[in-house]
Coordinates of N, CA and C in Angstrom, one line a residue:
X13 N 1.1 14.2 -16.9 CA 0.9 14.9 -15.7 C 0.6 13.9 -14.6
X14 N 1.3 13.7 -13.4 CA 0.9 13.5 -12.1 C -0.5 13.2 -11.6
X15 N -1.0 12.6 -11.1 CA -2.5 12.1 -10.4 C -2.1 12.9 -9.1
X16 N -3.2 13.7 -8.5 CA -3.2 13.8 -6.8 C -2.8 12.4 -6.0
X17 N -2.6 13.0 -5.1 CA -1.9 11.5 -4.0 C -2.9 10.9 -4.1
X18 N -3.3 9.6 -3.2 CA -4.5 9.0 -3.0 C -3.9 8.8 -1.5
X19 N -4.5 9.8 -0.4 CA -4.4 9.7 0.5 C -5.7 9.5 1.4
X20 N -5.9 8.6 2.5 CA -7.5 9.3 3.4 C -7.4 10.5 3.6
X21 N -8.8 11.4 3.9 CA -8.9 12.6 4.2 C -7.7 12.6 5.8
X22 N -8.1 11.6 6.3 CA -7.5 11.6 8.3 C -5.9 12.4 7.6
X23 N -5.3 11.1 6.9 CA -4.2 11.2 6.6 C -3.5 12.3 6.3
X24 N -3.7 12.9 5.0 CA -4.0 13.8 4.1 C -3.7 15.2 5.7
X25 N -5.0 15.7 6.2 CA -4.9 16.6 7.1 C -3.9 15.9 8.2
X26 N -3.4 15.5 8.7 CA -2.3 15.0 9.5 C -1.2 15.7 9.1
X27 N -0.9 14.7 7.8 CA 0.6 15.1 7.3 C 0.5 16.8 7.1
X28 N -0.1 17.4 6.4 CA -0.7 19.3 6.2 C -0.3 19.6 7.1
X29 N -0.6 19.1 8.5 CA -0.1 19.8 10.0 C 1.2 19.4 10.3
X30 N 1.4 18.1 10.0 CA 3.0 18.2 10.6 C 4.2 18.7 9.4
X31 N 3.4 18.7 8.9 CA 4.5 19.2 7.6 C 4.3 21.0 7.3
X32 N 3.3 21.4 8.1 CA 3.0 22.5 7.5 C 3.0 23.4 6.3
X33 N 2.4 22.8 5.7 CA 1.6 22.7 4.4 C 0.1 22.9 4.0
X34 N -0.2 24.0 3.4 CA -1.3 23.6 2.7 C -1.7 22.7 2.4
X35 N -3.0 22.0 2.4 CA -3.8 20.7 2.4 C -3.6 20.7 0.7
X36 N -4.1 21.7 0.2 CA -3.8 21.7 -1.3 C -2.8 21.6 -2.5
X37 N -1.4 22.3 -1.5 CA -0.1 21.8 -1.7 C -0.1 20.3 -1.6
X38 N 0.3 20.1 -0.6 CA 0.1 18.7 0.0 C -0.3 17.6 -1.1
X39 N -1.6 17.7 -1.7 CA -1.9 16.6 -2.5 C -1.6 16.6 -3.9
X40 N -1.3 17.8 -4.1 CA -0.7 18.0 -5.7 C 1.0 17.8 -5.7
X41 N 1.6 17.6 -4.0 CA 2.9 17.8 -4.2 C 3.5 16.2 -5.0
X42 N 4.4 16.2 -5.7 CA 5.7 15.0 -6.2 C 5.6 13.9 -5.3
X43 N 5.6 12.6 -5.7 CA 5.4 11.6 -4.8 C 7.2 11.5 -3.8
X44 N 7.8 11.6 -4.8 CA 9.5 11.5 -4.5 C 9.5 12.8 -3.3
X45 N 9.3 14.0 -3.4 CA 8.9 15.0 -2.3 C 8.4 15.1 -1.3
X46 N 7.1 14.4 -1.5 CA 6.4 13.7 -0.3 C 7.5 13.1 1.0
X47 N 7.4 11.8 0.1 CA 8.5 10.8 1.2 C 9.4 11.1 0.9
X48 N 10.3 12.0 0.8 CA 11.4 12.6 1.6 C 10.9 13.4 2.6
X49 N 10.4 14.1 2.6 CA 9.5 14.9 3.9 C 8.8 14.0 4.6
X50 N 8.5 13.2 4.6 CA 8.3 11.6 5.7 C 9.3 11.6 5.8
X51 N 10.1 10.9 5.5 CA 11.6 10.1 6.1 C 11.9 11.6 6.6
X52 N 12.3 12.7 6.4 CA 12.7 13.9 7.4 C 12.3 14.0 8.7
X53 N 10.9 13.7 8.8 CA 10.1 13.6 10.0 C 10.2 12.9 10.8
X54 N 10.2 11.4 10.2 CA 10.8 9.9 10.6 C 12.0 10.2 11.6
X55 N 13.0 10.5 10.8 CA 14.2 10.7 11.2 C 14.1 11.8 12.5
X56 N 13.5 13.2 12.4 CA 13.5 13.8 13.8 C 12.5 13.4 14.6
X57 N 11.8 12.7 14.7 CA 10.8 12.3 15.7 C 12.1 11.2 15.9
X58 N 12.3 10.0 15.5 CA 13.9 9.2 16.0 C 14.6 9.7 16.7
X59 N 15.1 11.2 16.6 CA 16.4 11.7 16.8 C 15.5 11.8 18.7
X60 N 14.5 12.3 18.4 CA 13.9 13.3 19.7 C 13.5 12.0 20.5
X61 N 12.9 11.0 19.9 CA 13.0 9.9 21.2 C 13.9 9.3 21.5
X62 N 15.1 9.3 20.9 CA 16.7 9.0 21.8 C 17.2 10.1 22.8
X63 N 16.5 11.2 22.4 CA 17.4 12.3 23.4 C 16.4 12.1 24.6
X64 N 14.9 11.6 24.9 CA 14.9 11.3 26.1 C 14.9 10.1 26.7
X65 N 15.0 10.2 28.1 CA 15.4 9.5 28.9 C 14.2 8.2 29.0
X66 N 14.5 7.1 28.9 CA 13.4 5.9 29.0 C 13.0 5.9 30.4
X67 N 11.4 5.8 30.7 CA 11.2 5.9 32.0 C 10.3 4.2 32.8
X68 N 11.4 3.4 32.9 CA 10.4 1.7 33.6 C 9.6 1.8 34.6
X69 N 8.8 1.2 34.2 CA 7.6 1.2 36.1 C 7.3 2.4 36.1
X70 N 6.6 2.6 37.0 CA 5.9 3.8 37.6 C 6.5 4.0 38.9
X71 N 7.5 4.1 39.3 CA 8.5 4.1 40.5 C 8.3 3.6 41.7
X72 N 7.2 3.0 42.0 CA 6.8 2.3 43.2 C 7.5 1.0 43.2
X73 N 8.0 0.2 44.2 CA 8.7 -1.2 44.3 C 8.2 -2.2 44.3

């Protein structure tokens, strides 16, 4: 049988929210499961900061 993650608590309740998950799911879930659901996230937080526009300076000259 599997060990719970060893995550910090910060951590631990972070990922629960952006993954929307039970905190208790969450630390009983498959380590392979896990990080695939990171890299998912990885990848659309990626995808979303290429779709905007880069903004230099604060527009003053």
């Amino acid at each position: 049988m599997s060990q719970p993650l060893q995550l910090s608590a910060e951590t631990a309740v972070k990922l629960s929210k952006e993954l929307n998950v039970p905190l208790e799911h969450l630390m009983h879930m498959p380590k392979h499961i896990l990080l695939q659901k990171i890299a998912e996230l990885a990848a659309k937080a990626a995808a979303e900061s290429e779709s905007k526009p880069e903004v230099e300076g604060d527009g003053k000259p």
